[in-house]
């Protein structure tokens, strides 16, 4: 579901841009663009608990090793906190990283790293998410290219975006405008992308325990989702034929509204 997840993340940030414009806190265009790409990349990150996911391949041995660690942490967390109605299971896929709590913590860490890590902190956060955005949005090209080319594109994009955002009026202090709060907003698209990923997974057959650790009935890892008749299997034709066109259309509408071309 990598491409669909990435598109949904970008569309969600563009919709947030439209909401911000309506609330009289419009995003400068660099914030809208950078946030959409960050959210697209962040929408792949929760699958760090899945060894076959796009994110596990994105940074070579580093991401593959991290994936194994996250998988074990997720499995241990599930075992330690499962309710009486939660089934026994092996592996940590769709556990800890597929919750609202993980999304929120990811956003907080990204915000603090960007706001207090100076320019290099911003560049690291941007680089990670630009690489993931390339892997998700340009997945066909990324799979035919070498990892080094994808990393170079991610690094170039991160450097360019940081340089544009640094210019006065381009959004370094959007939303948080007190001294020392530059780039604090970067955690918002990170958290939004992760949360949208969870909502996307909730549409599949297995559902998603996005509300953990809030118990529902006898389950603490309750798989949230619509009625089973409305769900689909991950990787099915629904993603390409239905969801991706919908996300592209919603993203376009959100971008137009966020830039003030509507109303």
Short mmCIF file of C-alpha atoms in Angstrom, two decimals:
data_model
loop_
_atom_site.label_atom_id
_atom_site.label_comp_id
_atom_site.label_asym_id
_atom_site.label_seq_id
_atom_site.Cartn_x
_atom_site.Cartn_y
_atom_site.Cartn_z
CA UNK A 1 0.00 0.00 0.00
CA UNK A 2 3.04 2.30 -0.18
CA UNK A 3 1.93 4.54 -3.08
CA UNK A 4 -1.62 4.85 -1.73
CA UNK A 5 -0.31 5.65 1.74
CA UNK A 6 2.03 8.33 0.39
CA UNK A 7 -0.69 9.95 -1.70
CA UNK A 8 -3.10 9.93 1.23
CA UNK A 9 -0.49 11.62 3.42
CA UNK A 10 0.12 14.38 0.88
CA UNK A 11 -3.61 14.87 0.32
CA UNK A 12 -4.22 15.11 4.06
CA UNK A 13 -1.67 17.93 4.47
CA UNK A 14 -3.11 19.81 1.48
CA UNK A 15 -6.53 19.50 3.10
CA UNK A 16 -5.01 20.83 6.33
CA UNK A 17 -3.68 23.75 4.30
CA UNK A 18 -7.19 24.49 3.09
CA UNK A 19 -8.46 24.39 6.68
CA UNK A 20 -5.65 26.70 7.81
CA UNK A 21 -6.57 29.18 5.09
CA UNK A 22 -10.22 29.10 6.16
CA UNK A 23 -9.12 29.74 9.77
CA UNK A 24 -7.09 32.78 8.69
CA UNK A 25 -3.73 31.08 9.32
CA UNK A 26 -2.76 30.42 5.71
CA UNK A 27 0.35 28.38 4.97
CA UNK A 28 3.02 30.04 2.83
CA UNK A 29 3.46 27.95 -0.31
CA UNK A 30 6.82 26.50 0.86
CA UNK A 31 5.13 25.19 4.02
CA UNK A 32 2.31 23.70 1.94
CA UNK A 33 4.78 21.99 -0.40
CA UNK A 34 7.25 20.84 2.24
CA UNK A 35 4.45 19.66 4.54
CA UNK A 36 2.80 17.65 1.76
CA UNK A 37 6.07 15.86 0.99
CA UNK A 38 6.86 15.29 4.69
CA UNK A 39 3.38 13.90 5.29
CA UNK A 40 3.69 11.67 2.22
CA UNK A 41 6.92 10.23 3.60
CA UNK A 42 5.60 9.98 7.15
CA UNK A 43 2.63 7.99 5.84
CA UNK A 44 5.04 5.13 5.06
CA UNK A 45 6.87 5.17 8.39
CA UNK A 46 4.40 3.11 10.51
CA UNK A 47 5.27 0.06 8.40
CA UNK A 48 8.69 -0.02 10.06
CA UNK A 49 7.26 -3.08 11.79
CA UNK A 50 6.96 -4.94 8.46
CA UNK A 51 10.08 -6.48 6.92
CA UNK A 52 8.70 -6.38 3.38
CA UNK A 53 7.45 -2.77 3.48
CA UNK A 54 8.83 0.06 1.36
CA UNK A 55 10.22 1.86 4.41
CA UNK A 56 12.25 -1.20 5.42
CA UNK A 57 14.17 -1.00 2.11
CA UNK A 58 14.47 2.79 1.92
CA UNK A 59 17.76 3.19 3.80
CA UNK A 60 19.41 -0.14 3.11
CA UNK A 61 20.83 -2.17 6.03
CA UNK A 62 20.04 0.65 8.48
CA UNK A 63 16.28 0.59 7.87
CA UNK A 64 16.20 -3.20 7.60
CA UNK A 65 17.91 -3.52 10.98
CA UNK A 66 15.63 -0.90 12.51
CA UNK A 67 12.64 -2.76 11.10
CA UNK A 68 13.64 -5.95 12.92
CA UNK A 69 14.03 -4.03 16.19
CA UNK A 70 10.67 -2.27 15.83
CA UNK A 71 8.98 -5.57 14.96
CA UNK A 72 10.29 -7.14 18.17
CA UNK A 73 9.31 -4.10 20.27
CA UNK A 74 5.82 -4.14 18.76
CA UNK A 75 5.41 -7.86 19.45
CA UNK A 76 6.62 -7.45 23.04
CA UNK A 77 4.30 -4.49 23.61
CA UNK A 78 1.34 -6.44 22.26
CA UNK A 79 2.10 -9.43 24.48
CA UNK A 80 2.54 -7.26 27.58
CA UNK A 81 -0.62 -5.19 27.12
CA UNK A 82 -3.14 -7.38 25.29
CA UNK A 83 -6.60 -7.65 26.79
CA UNK A 84 -8.52 -10.82 27.54
CA UNK A 85 -10.25 -10.63 24.18
CA UNK A 86 -7.12 -10.01 22.11
CA UNK A 87 -5.87 -13.13 20.31
CA UNK A 88 -2.37 -14.50 20.72
CA UNK A 89 -0.13 -13.61 17.82
CA UNK A 90 3.44 -13.68 16.55
CA UNK A 91 5.21 -10.64 15.11
CA UNK A 92 4.69 -6.96 15.69
CA UNK A 93 3.12 -5.80 12.43
CA UNK A 94 0.16 -3.45 12.95
CA UNK A 95 0.77 -3.06 16.63
CA UNK A 96 2.64 -0.21 18.34
CA UNK A 97 3.49 1.84 15.23
CA UNK A 98 -0.11 1.70 14.05
CA UNK A 99 -1.59 3.71 16.92
CA UNK A 100 -2.50 7.34 17.54
CA UNK A 101 0.03 7.39 20.37
CA UNK A 102 2.90 6.49 18.05
CA UNK A 103 1.74 9.14 15.56
CA UNK A 104 1.67 11.79 18.28
CA UNK A 105 5.08 10.84 19.67
CA UNK A 106 6.58 10.82 16.17
CA UNK A 107 5.31 14.34 15.64
CA UNK A 108 6.66 15.57 18.98
CA UNK A 109 10.11 14.09 18.32
CA UNK A 110 10.25 15.61 14.82
CA UNK A 111 9.15 19.01 16.15
CA UNK A 112 11.75 19.10 18.91
CA UNK A 113 14.51 17.81 16.64
CA UNK A 114 13.70 20.46 14.03
CA UNK A 115 13.17 23.37 16.41
CA UNK A 116 16.17 22.76 18.66
CA UNK A 117 18.55 20.90 16.35
CA UNK A 118 19.41 24.02 14.34
CA UNK A 119 19.67 23.74 10.56
CA UNK A 120 21.11 20.22 10.66
CA UNK A 121 18.16 18.99 12.70
CA UNK A 122 15.78 20.33 10.07
CA UNK A 123 17.86 18.81 7.29
CA UNK A 124 17.87 15.37 8.91
CA UNK A 125 14.09 15.35 9.35
CA UNK A 126 13.57 16.63 5.80
CA UNK A 127 16.05 14.14 4.29
CA UNK A 128 14.40 11.12 5.93
CA UNK A 129 10.94 12.14 4.78
CA UNK A 130 12.03 13.25 1.30
CA UNK A 131 13.56 9.82 0.67
CA UNK A 132 10.37 8.14 1.86
CA UNK A 133 8.27 10.52 -0.26
CA UNK A 134 10.29 9.58 -3.34
CA UNK A 135 9.89 5.89 -2.53
CA UNK A 136 6.14 6.30 -2.15
CA UNK A 137 5.15 8.88 -4.77
CA UNK A 138 7.67 7.85 -7.42
CA UNK A 139 7.69 4.19 -6.54
CA UNK A 140 8.11 2.84 -10.09
CA UNK A 141 11.11 5.07 -10.78
CA UNK A 142 12.56 4.46 -7.32
CA UNK A 143 12.48 0.69 -7.76
CA UNK A 144 14.27 0.95 -11.11
CA UNK A 145 16.92 3.29 -9.68
CA UNK A 146 19.75 2.62 -7.25
CA UNK A 147 19.38 3.52 -3.60
CA UNK A 148 22.16 6.06 -3.95
CA UNK A 149 20.23 8.01 -6.60
CA UNK A 150 17.14 8.06 -4.40
CA UNK A 151 19.22 9.28 -1.44
CA UNK A 152 20.82 11.99 -3.57
CA UNK A 153 17.39 13.17 -4.70
CA UNK A 154 16.20 13.17 -1.09
CA UNK A 155 19.26 15.12 0.07
CA UNK A 156 18.94 17.66 -2.76
CA UNK A 157 15.23 18.13 -2.05
CA UNK A 158 15.86 18.54 1.68
CA UNK A 159 18.61 21.13 1.14
CA UNK A 160 16.52 23.09 -1.37
CA UNK A 161 13.41 23.11 0.81
CA UNK A 162 15.37 24.16 3.89
CA UNK A 163 16.98 27.02 1.94
CA UNK A 164 13.60 28.24 0.67
CA UNK A 165 11.93 27.96 4.09
CA UNK A 166 14.77 29.89 5.73
CA UNK A 167 13.96 33.02 3.72
CA UNK A 168 11.85 35.64 5.55
CA UNK A 169 8.13 35.14 5.07
CA UNK A 170 8.45 31.63 3.66
CA UNK A 171 7.21 29.83 6.74
CA UNK A 172 10.02 28.82 9.09
CA UNK A 173 7.95 30.30 11.91
CA UNK A 174 4.50 29.46 10.53
CA UNK A 175 1.92 28.86 13.27
CA UNK A 176 4.57 29.03 16.05
CA UNK A 177 6.06 32.52 15.89
CA UNK A 178 7.78 32.98 19.23
CA UNK A 179 11.59 33.15 19.48
CA UNK A 180 13.13 29.69 19.29
CA UNK A 181 10.04 28.11 17.74
CA UNK A 182 11.12 28.07 14.09
CA UNK A 183 10.23 24.77 12.40
CA UNK A 184 8.20 23.58 15.38
CA UNK A 185 5.36 23.00 12.88
CA UNK A 186 7.28 20.22 11.12
CA UNK A 187 5.94 17.68 13.60
CA UNK A 188 2.39 18.31 12.40
CA UNK A 189 2.76 16.72 8.93
CA UNK A 190 4.79 13.90 10.50
CA UNK A 191 2.00 13.06 12.95
CA UNK A 192 -0.69 13.56 10.31
CA UNK A 193 1.01 11.23 7.84
CA UNK A 194 1.36 8.49 10.45
CA UNK A 195 -2.27 8.86 11.54
CA UNK A 196 -3.54 8.78 7.94
CA UNK A 197 -1.57 5.58 7.42
CA UNK A 198 -3.45 4.00 10.32
CA UNK A 199 -6.80 5.14 8.94
CA UNK A 200 -5.89 3.69 5.55
CA UNK A 201 -5.01 0.35 7.11
CA UNK A 202 -8.31 0.43 8.98
CA UNK A 203 -10.04 0.11 5.59
CA UNK A 204 -8.41 -3.26 4.95
CA UNK A 205 -9.60 -6.71 6.00
CA UNK A 206 -7.43 -6.81 9.13
CA UNK A 207 -8.38 -3.36 10.43
CA UNK A 208 -6.02 -1.29 12.57
CA UNK A 209 -5.67 -0.88 16.37
CA UNK A 210 -5.36 2.89 16.04
CA UNK A 211 -7.00 3.62 19.43
CA UNK A 212 -4.54 1.60 21.54
CA UNK A 213 -4.11 1.70 24.51
CA UNK A 214 -7.76 2.68 24.96
CA UNK A 215 -9.70 -0.56 25.64
CA UNK A 216 -12.83 -1.43 23.69
CA UNK A 217 -14.80 -4.22 25.30
CA UNK A 218 -12.40 -7.02 26.22
CA UNK A 219 -9.83 -5.89 23.67
CA UNK A 220 -7.04 -3.35 24.08
CA UNK A 221 -5.85 -3.87 20.48
CA UNK A 222 -9.28 -3.56 18.89
CA UNK A 223 -8.96 -3.54 15.04
CA UNK A 224 -10.88 -0.41 14.10
CA UNK A 225 -12.51 -0.42 10.66
CA UNK A 226 -15.75 -0.06 8.69
CA UNK A 227 -18.21 -2.94 8.26
CA UNK A 228 -16.45 -5.96 6.74
CA UNK A 229 -18.39 -5.63 3.49
CA UNK A 230 -16.67 -2.26 2.91
CA UNK A 231 -13.12 -3.48 3.51
CA UNK A 232 -10.58 -4.68 0.95
CA UNK A 233 -7.35 -6.64 0.93
CA UNK A 234 -4.10 -4.69 1.07
CA UNK A 235 -2.53 -4.57 -2.38
CA UNK A 236 -5.82 -5.13 -4.23
CA UNK A 237 -7.08 -3.26 -7.29
CA UNK A 238 -9.08 -0.93 -5.03
CA UNK A 239 -5.92 0.98 -4.15
CA UNK A 240 -4.91 1.79 -7.73
CA UNK A 241 -8.34 2.03 -9.36
CA UNK A 242 -10.23 3.82 -6.58
CA UNK A 243 -8.17 5.18 -3.70
CA UNK A 244 -5.25 6.71 -5.59
CA UNK A 245 -7.42 8.71 -8.03
CA UNK A 246 -9.56 9.87 -5.09
CA UNK A 247 -6.49 11.02 -3.15
CA UNK A 248 -5.10 12.86 -6.19
CA UNK A 249 -8.41 14.63 -6.71
CA UNK A 250 -8.77 15.58 -3.05
CA UNK A 251 -5.16 16.76 -2.97
CA UNK A 252 -5.69 19.01 -5.96
CA UNK A 253 -8.82 20.53 -4.43
CA UNK A 254 -7.01 21.03 -1.11
CA UNK A 255 -4.05 22.75 -2.80
CA UNK A 256 -6.28 25.13 -4.73
CA UNK A 257 -8.21 26.02 -1.57
CA UNK A 258 -5.06 26.34 0.55
CA UNK A 259 -3.56 28.85 -1.88
CA UNK A 260 -6.70 30.97 -1.81
CA UNK A 261 -7.93 30.31 -5.32
CA UNK A 262 -11.38 29.27 -4.07
CA UNK A 263 -13.90 31.61 -2.49
#
